[in-house]
Coordinates of C-alpha atoms and ligand atoms in Angstrom, one line a residue:
X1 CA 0.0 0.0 0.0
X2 CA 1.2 3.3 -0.4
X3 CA 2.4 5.9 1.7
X4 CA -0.2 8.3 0.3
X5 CA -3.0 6.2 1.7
X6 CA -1.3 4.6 4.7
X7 CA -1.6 8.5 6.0
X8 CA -4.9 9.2 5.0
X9 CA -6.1 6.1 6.9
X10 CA -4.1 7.2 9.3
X11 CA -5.7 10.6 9.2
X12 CA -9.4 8.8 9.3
X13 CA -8.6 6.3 12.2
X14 CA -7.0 9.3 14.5
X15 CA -10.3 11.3 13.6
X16 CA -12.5 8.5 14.5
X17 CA -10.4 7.1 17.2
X18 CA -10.7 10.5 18.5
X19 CA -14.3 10.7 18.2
X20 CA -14.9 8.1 20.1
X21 CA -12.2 8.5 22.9
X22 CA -13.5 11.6 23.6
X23 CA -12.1 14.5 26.7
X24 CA -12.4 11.9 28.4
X25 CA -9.0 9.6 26.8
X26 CA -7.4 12.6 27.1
X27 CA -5.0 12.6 30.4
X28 CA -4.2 9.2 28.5
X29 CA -3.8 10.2 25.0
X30 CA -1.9 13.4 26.3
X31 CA 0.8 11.2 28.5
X32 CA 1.4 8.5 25.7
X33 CA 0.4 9.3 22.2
X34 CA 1.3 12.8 22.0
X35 CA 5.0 12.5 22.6
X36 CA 5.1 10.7 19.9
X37 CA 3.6 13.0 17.4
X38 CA 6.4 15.8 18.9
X39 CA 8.9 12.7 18.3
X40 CA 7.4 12.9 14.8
X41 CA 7.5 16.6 14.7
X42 CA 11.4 16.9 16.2
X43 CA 12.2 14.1 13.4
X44 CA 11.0 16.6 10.8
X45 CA 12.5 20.1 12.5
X46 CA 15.9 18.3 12.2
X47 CA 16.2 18.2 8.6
X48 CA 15.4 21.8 8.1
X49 CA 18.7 23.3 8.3
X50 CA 20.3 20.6 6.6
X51 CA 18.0 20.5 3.8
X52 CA 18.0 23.6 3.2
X53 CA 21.8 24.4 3.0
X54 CA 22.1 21.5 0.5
X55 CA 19.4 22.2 -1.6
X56 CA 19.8 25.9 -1.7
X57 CA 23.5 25.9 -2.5
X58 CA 22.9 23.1 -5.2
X59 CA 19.9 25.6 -6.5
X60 CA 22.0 28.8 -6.8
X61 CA 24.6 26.8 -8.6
X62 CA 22.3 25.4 -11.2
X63 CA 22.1 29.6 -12.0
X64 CA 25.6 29.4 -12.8
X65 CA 24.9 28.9 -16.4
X66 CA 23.0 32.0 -16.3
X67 CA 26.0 34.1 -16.8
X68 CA 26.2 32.4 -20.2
X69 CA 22.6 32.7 -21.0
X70 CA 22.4 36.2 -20.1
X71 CA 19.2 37.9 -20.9
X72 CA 17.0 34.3 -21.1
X73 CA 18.8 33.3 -17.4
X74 CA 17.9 36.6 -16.1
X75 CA 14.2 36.9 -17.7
X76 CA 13.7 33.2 -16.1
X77 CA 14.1 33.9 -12.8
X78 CA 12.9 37.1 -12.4
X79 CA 9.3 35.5 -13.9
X80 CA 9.7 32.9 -11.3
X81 CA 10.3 34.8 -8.5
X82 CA 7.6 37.6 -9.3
X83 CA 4.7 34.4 -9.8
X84 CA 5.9 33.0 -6.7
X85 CA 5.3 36.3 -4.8
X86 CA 1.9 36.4 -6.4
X87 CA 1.3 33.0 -5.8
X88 CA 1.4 33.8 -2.1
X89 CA 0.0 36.6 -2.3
X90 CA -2.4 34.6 -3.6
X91 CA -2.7 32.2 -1.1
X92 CA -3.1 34.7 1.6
X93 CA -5.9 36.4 -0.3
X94 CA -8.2 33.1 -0.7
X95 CA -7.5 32.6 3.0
X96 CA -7.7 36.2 4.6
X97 CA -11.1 35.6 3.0
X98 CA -12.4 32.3 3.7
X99 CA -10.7 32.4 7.3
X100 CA -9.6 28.3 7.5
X101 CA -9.4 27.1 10.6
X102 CA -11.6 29.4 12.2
X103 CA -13.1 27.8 15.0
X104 CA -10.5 25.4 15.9
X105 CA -8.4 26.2 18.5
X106 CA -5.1 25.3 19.6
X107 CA -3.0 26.6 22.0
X108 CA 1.4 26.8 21.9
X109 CA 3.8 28.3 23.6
X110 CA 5.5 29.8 20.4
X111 CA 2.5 31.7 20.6
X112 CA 4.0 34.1 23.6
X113 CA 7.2 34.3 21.1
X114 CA 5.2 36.1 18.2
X115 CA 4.0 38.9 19.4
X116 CA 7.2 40.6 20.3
X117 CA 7.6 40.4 16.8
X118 CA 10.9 42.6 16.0
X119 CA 10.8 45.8 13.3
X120 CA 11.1 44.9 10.0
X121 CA 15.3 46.6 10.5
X122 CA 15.9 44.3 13.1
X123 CA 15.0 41.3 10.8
X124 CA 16.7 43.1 7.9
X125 CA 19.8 42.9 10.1
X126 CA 19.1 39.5 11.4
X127 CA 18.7 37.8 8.0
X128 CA 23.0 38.2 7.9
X129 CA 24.7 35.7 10.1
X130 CA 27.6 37.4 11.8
X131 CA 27.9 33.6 12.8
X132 CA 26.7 31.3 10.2
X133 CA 27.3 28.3 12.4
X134 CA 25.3 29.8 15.1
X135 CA 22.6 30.7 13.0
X136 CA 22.1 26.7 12.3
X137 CA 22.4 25.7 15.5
X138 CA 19.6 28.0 16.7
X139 CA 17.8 27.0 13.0
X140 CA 17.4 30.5 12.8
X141 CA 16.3 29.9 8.9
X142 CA 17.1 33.6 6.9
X143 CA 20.7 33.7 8.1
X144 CA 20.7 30.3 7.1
X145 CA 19.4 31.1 3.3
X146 CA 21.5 33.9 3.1
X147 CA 24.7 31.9 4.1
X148 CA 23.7 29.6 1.7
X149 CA 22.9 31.9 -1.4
X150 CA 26.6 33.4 -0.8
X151 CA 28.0 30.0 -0.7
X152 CA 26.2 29.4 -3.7
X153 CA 27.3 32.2 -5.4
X154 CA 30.9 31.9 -4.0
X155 CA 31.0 28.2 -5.7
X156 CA 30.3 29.9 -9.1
X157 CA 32.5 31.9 -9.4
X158 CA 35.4 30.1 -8.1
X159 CA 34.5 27.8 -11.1
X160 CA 36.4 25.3 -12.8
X161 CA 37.2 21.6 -11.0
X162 CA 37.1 22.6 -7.6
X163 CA 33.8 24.0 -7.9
X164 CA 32.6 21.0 -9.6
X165 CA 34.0 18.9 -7.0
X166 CA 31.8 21.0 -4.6
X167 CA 28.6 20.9 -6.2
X168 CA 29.1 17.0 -6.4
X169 CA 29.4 17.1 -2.4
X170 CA 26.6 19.7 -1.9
X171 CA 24.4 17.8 -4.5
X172 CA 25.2 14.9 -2.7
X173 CA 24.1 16.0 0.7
X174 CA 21.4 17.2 -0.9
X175 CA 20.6 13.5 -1.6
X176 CA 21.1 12.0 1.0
X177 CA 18.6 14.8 3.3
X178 CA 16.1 13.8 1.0
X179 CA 16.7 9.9 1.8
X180 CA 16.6 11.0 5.3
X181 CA 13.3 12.6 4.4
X182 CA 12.3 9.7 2.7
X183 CA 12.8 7.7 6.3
X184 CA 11.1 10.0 8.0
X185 CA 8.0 10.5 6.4
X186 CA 7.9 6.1 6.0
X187 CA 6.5 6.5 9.7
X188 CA 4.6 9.6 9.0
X189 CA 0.9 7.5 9.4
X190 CA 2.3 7.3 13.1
X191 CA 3.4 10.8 13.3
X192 CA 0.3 11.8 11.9
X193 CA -2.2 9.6 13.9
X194 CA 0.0 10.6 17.5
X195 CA -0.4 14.4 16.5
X196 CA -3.9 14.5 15.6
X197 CA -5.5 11.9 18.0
X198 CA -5.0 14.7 20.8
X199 CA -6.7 17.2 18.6
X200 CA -9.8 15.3 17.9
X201 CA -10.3 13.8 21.2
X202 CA -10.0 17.4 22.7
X203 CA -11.8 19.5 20.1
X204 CA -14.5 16.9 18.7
X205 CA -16.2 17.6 15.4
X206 CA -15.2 21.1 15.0
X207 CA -11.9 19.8 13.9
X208 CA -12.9 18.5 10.7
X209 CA -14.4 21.5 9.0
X210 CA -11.4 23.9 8.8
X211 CA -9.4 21.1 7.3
X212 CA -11.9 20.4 4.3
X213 CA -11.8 24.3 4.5
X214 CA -8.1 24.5 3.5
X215 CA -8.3 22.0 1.0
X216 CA -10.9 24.2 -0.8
X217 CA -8.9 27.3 -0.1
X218 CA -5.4 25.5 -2.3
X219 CA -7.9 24.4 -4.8
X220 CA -9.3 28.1 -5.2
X221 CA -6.0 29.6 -4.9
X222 CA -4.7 27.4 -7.9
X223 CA -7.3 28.4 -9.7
X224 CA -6.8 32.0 -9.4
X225 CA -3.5 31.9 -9.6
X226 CA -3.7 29.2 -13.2
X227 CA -6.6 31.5 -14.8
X228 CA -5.4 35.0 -13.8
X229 CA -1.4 34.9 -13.7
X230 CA -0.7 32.0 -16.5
X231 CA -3.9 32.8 -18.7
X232 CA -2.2 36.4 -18.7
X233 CA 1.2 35.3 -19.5
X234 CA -0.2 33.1 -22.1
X235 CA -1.8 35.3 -24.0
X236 CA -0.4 38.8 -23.9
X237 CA 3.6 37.7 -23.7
X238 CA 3.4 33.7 -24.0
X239 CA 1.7 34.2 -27.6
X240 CA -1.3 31.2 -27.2
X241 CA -5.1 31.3 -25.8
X242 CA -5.3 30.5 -22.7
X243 CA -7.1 27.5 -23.6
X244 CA -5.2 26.3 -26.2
X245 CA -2.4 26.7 -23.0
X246 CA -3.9 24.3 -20.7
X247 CA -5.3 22.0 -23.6
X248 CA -1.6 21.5 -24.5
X249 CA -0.7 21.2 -21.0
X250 CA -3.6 18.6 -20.0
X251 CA -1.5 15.6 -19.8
X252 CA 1.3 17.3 -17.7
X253 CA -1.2 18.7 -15.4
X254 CA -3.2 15.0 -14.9
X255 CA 1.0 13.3 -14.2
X256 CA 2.2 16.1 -12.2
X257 CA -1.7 15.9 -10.3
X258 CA -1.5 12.2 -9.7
X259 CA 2.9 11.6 -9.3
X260 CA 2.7 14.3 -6.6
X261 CA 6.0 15.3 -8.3
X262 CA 7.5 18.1 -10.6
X263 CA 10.8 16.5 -11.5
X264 CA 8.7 13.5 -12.2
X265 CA 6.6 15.0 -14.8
X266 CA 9.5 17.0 -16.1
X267 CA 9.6 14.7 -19.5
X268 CA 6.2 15.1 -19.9
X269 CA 6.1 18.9 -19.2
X270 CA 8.8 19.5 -22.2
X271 CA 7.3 17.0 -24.4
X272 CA 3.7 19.5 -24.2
X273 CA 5.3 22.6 -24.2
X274 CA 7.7 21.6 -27.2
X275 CA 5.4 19.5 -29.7
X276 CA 1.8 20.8 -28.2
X277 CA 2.6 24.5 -27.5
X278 CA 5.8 24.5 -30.2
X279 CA 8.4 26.2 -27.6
X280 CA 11.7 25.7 -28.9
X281 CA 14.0 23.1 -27.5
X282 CA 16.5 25.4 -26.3
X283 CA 14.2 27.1 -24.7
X284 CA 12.7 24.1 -22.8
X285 CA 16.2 22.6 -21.9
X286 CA 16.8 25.5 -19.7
X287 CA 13.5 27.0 -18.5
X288 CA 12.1 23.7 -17.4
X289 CA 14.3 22.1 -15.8
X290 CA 15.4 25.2 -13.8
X291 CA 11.8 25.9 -12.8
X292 CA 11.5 22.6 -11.7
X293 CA 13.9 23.1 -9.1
X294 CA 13.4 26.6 -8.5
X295 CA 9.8 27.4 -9.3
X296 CA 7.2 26.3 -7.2
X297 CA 4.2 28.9 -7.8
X298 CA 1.6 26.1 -6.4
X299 CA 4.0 25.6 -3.5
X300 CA 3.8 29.0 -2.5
X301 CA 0.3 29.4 -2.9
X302 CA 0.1 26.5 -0.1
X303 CA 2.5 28.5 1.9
X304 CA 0.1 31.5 2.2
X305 CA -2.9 29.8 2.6
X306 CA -1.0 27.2 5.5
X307 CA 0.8 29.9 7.4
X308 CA -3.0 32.0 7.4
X309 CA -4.7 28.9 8.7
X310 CA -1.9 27.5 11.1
X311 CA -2.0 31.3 12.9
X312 CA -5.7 31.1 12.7
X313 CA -5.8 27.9 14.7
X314 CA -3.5 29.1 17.2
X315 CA -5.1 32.6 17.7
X316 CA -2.1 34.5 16.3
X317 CA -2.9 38.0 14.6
X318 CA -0.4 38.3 11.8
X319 CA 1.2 41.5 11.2
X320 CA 2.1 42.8 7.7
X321 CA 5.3 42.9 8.3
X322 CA 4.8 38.8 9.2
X323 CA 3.4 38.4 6.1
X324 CA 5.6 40.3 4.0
X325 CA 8.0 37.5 5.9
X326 CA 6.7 35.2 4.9
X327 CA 6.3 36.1 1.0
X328 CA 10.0 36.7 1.3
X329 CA 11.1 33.6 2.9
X330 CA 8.6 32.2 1.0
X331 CA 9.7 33.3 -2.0
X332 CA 13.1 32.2 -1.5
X333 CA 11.9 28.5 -0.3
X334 CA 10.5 28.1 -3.2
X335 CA 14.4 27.6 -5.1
X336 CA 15.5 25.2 -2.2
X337 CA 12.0 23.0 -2.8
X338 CA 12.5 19.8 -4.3
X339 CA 10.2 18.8 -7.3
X340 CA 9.3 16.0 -5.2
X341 CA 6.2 14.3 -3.2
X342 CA 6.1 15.9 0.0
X343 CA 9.2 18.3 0.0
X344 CA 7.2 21.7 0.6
X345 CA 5.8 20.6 3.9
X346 CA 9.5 20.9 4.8
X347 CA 9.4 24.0 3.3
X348 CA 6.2 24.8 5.0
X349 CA 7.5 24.2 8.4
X350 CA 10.8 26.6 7.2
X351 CA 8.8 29.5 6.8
X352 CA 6.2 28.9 9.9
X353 CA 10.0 29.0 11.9
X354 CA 11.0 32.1 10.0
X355 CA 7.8 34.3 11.5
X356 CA 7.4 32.0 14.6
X357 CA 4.2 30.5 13.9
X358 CA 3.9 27.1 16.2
X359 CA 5.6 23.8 14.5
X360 CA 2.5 22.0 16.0
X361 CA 0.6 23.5 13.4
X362 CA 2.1 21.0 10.6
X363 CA 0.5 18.1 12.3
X364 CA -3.3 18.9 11.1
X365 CA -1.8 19.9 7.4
X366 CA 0.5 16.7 7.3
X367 CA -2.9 14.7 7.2
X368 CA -4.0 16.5 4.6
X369 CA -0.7 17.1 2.6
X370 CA -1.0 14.9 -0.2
X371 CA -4.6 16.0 -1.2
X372 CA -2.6 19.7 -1.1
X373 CA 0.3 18.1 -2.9
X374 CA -1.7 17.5 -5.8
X375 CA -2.6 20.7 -6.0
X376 CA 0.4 22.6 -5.8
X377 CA 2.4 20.1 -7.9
X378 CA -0.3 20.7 -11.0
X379 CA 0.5 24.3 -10.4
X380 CA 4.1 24.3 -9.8
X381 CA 4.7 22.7 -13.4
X382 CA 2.1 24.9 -15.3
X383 CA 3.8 27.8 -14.0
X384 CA 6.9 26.5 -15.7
X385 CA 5.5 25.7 -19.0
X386 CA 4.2 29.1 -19.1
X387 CA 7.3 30.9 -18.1
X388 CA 8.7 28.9 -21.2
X389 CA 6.0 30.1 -23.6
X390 CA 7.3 34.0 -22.5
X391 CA 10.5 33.4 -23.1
X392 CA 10.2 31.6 -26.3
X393 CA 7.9 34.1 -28.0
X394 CA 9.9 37.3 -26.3
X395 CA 13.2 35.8 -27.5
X396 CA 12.0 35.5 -31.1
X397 CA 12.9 39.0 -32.3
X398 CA 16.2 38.5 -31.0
X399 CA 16.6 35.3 -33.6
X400 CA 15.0 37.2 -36.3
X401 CA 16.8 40.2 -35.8
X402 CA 20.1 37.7 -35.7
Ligands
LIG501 N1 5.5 18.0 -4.7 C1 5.8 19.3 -5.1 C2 6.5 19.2 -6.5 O1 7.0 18.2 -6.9 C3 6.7 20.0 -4.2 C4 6.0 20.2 -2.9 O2 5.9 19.3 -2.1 O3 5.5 21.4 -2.7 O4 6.5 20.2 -7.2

C-alpha cells in the first residue's frame, strides 16, 4: 500500500479514534500518544537546516549557467520569483477571505514568542549571520538562506574543478537529506495519527471542517493563480489562448496531479510545451528544468494559505510585516523545494519558523498534505510551462533580428 493512503487512513482512524475517545481519553492520549507525534515533529525540524543548506546551495549553482545565457537566465528567474510572490499573495488572499481554521483552536507556547515580533530593521539585520554556524544551530532559517545563497554564489565563481567537486558534495548531501526525508515520512501514518488523536479527542467535530476548509482554499487559490497569472502570460507575452495553453498542458497537469512530483513529470512537461505549445528546445532545456527546481508557484500558494490557517488555529494576529516575511522567505523557499512528493511541507515548516508560527501546526496539514500536494504540484509545473511560452515568443525578435 502506499504511503499516500497509509496516511490518510491514518488521518481517518486518529479522527475516528478520536471521536470516540473523547475529553475523556485525554489525560491518556496526552501522556502517551502525543510525545510521539512531537517525536514525529522533532524528526522533521531536524532536517530543516540541513536540507536547506544543501538544496539551496545546489539551486543557486544550477544559476551558474546563467552568466552564459544572459538575458533568457535573467528573464527566467525574475518570472519565477515575481509568480511566486503572487502565488502567495495569492494564497493569503483566498485565505484572509475564507478564514480556515476558524473555529479550531489550539493553543502553543511559540504563541508568547510572536508577538514581540521585532521591526522589520531588526529582521533586515538578522537575515546576515555574523555567525553562520550559530545561526544553524539555533535554526534560525534567513541567516541560514543567506549563508547559503553566498556560498552558492561563492561556488560559481570560483568555477572550474574545484567548484565542480563542490557541487558533487553539496548535490550529494542534498541527496542523502532527502533519503533521510524519505525515512522519516515512512512513519509519518504514526506521526500523523499521534499528532492528531490529541486534537480530535480534545476538540470533537469542529476539527474537521477547517481542514476540508483548506483544501478548498489551495484548490481556489490554484485556480486564481492558473486562470489569472498564466492565462495572462499566455496570452499577452506567451503568444497562445489560454485555452489552447492548458489543452496542450492537460497531460502534464493530470502526471504532475497524480505523481505528486515536478521533477517526475518533467519529461512530460517539455514533451507538451515543445510538440503541443511548439516552444523551442533550447528554450525548454533551460526553463524547465530550472523551474523545476526553483519554481514552485503552487508551492507558495500552499504556503500563504498554511501559514493563514496554522496562525488562525492558534489565535495568532499576523502583522504585515509577518506576512511580507513570509512572502519573502517564501519566495526564497521556493528555489530550495525539491520537485518531489512531499518536499514543501519541509518547506512549509521553514517558513512557519521564520515568522514563529507554532511547528505543532504542521501536524493537522501533514494529514492532509497529499490531497494539497496535488494541487500545488499541478500548479508548480504549469507555472513553468508558461514561463517557457514567454520566453520563447519574447526571444524571437532576437533570432529574427540575428
Ligand atoms: N510535490 C511538489 C512538487 O514536486 C513540491 C511540494 O511538495 O510542494 O512540485
Amino acid at each position: 500500500m502506499n504511503l499516500s493512503i497509509k496516511i490518510f487512513i491514518a488521518l481517518v482512524l486518529a479522527v475516528i479514534v478520536g471521536l470516540i475517545a473523547g475529553e475523556p481519553a485525554l489525560p491518556f492520549i496526552n501522556w502517551w500518544i502525543a510525545p510521539i507525534g512531537t517525536i514525529f515533529i522533532n524528526l522533521i525540524k531536524m532536517m530543516i537546516v540541513p536540507v536547506v543548506l544543501c538544496s539551496l546551495v545546489v539551486g543557486m549553482t544550477s544559476l551558474g549557467d546563467t552568466t552564459k545565457l544572459g538575458r533568457i537566465g535573467i528573464k527566467t528567474i525574475l518570472l519565477y520569483l515575481v509568480t511566486t510572490a503572487i502565488a502567495i499573495v495569492i494564497g493569503f488572499s483566498v485565505a484572509g477571505l475564507a478564514h480556515p481554521g476558524l473555529g479550531l483552536q489550539m493553543t502553543s507556547d511559540a504563541v508568547v514568542k510572536v508577538k514581540e515580533a521585532p521591526s522589520i530593521m531588526q529582521v533586515f539585520v538578522a537575515m546576515i549571520p555574523a555567525n553562520p554556524i550559530a545561526s544553524m544551530a539555533k535554526a534560525d532559517i534567513l541567516p541560514t538562506i543567506v549563508f547559503a545563497l553566498f556560498v552558492g554564489v561563492g561556488i560559481i565563481q570560483v568555477g572550474g574543478k574545484r567548484s565542480e567537486q563542490l557541487i558533487g558534495f553539496f548535490d550529494a548531501c542534498a541527496e542523502v537529506c532527502y533519503k533521510v526525508i524519505a525515512m522519516i515520512m515512512a512513519i509519518s501514518p504514526i506521526g500523523v495519527f499521534c499528532l492528531l488523536l490529541p486534537v480530535v479527542a480534545a476538540n470533537g467535530p469542529s476539527v474537521l471542517l477547517p481542514l476540508l476548509s483548506v483544501i478548498a482554499c489551495m484548490a481556489i487559490g490554484s485556480v486564481i493563480h492558473a486562470v489569472g497569472v498564466y492565462s495572462t502570460l499566455a496570452r499577452v507575452w506567451g503568444g497562445h489562448s489560454p485555452l489552447a495553453f492548458f489543452r496542450g498542458m492537460s497531460e502534464a497537469m493530470m502526471i504532475a496531479f497524480t505523481t505528486c512530483s515536478s521533477a517526475g513529470t518533467l519529461p512530460v512537461n517539455m514533451k507538451n510545451t515543445q510538440e503541443k505549445l511548439g516552444v523551442s528546445r533550447e528554450v525548454t532545456s533551460f526553463v524547465l528544468p530550472l523551474g523545476a527546481t526553483i519554481n514552485m508557484d503552487g508551492t507558495s500558494v500552499y504556503m500563504g494559505v498554511c501559514s493563514l490557517f496554522i496562525a488562525n488555529v492558534f489565535g495568532i494576529d499576523l502583522s504585515f510585516g509577518q506576512m511580507a516575511m513570509i512572502v519573502l522567505t517564501g519566495t526564497l523557499a521556493s528555489i530550495g523545494t525539491a520537485g518531489v512528493p512531499g518536499a514543501g511541507l519541509i518547506m512549509l515548516a521553514m517558513v512557519l519558523q521564520s515568522v514563529g508560527l507554532p511547528l505543532e501546526g504542521l501536524g493537522l496539514v501533514a494529514g492532509i498534505d497529499r490531497i494539497l500536494d496535488m494541487f500545488r504540484t499541478c500548479l508548480n509545473i504549469t507555472g513553468d510551462a508558461a514561463v517557457a511560452c514567454v520566453i520563447n515568443e519574447t526571444e524571437k525578435k532576437y533570432t529574427k533580428a540575428a
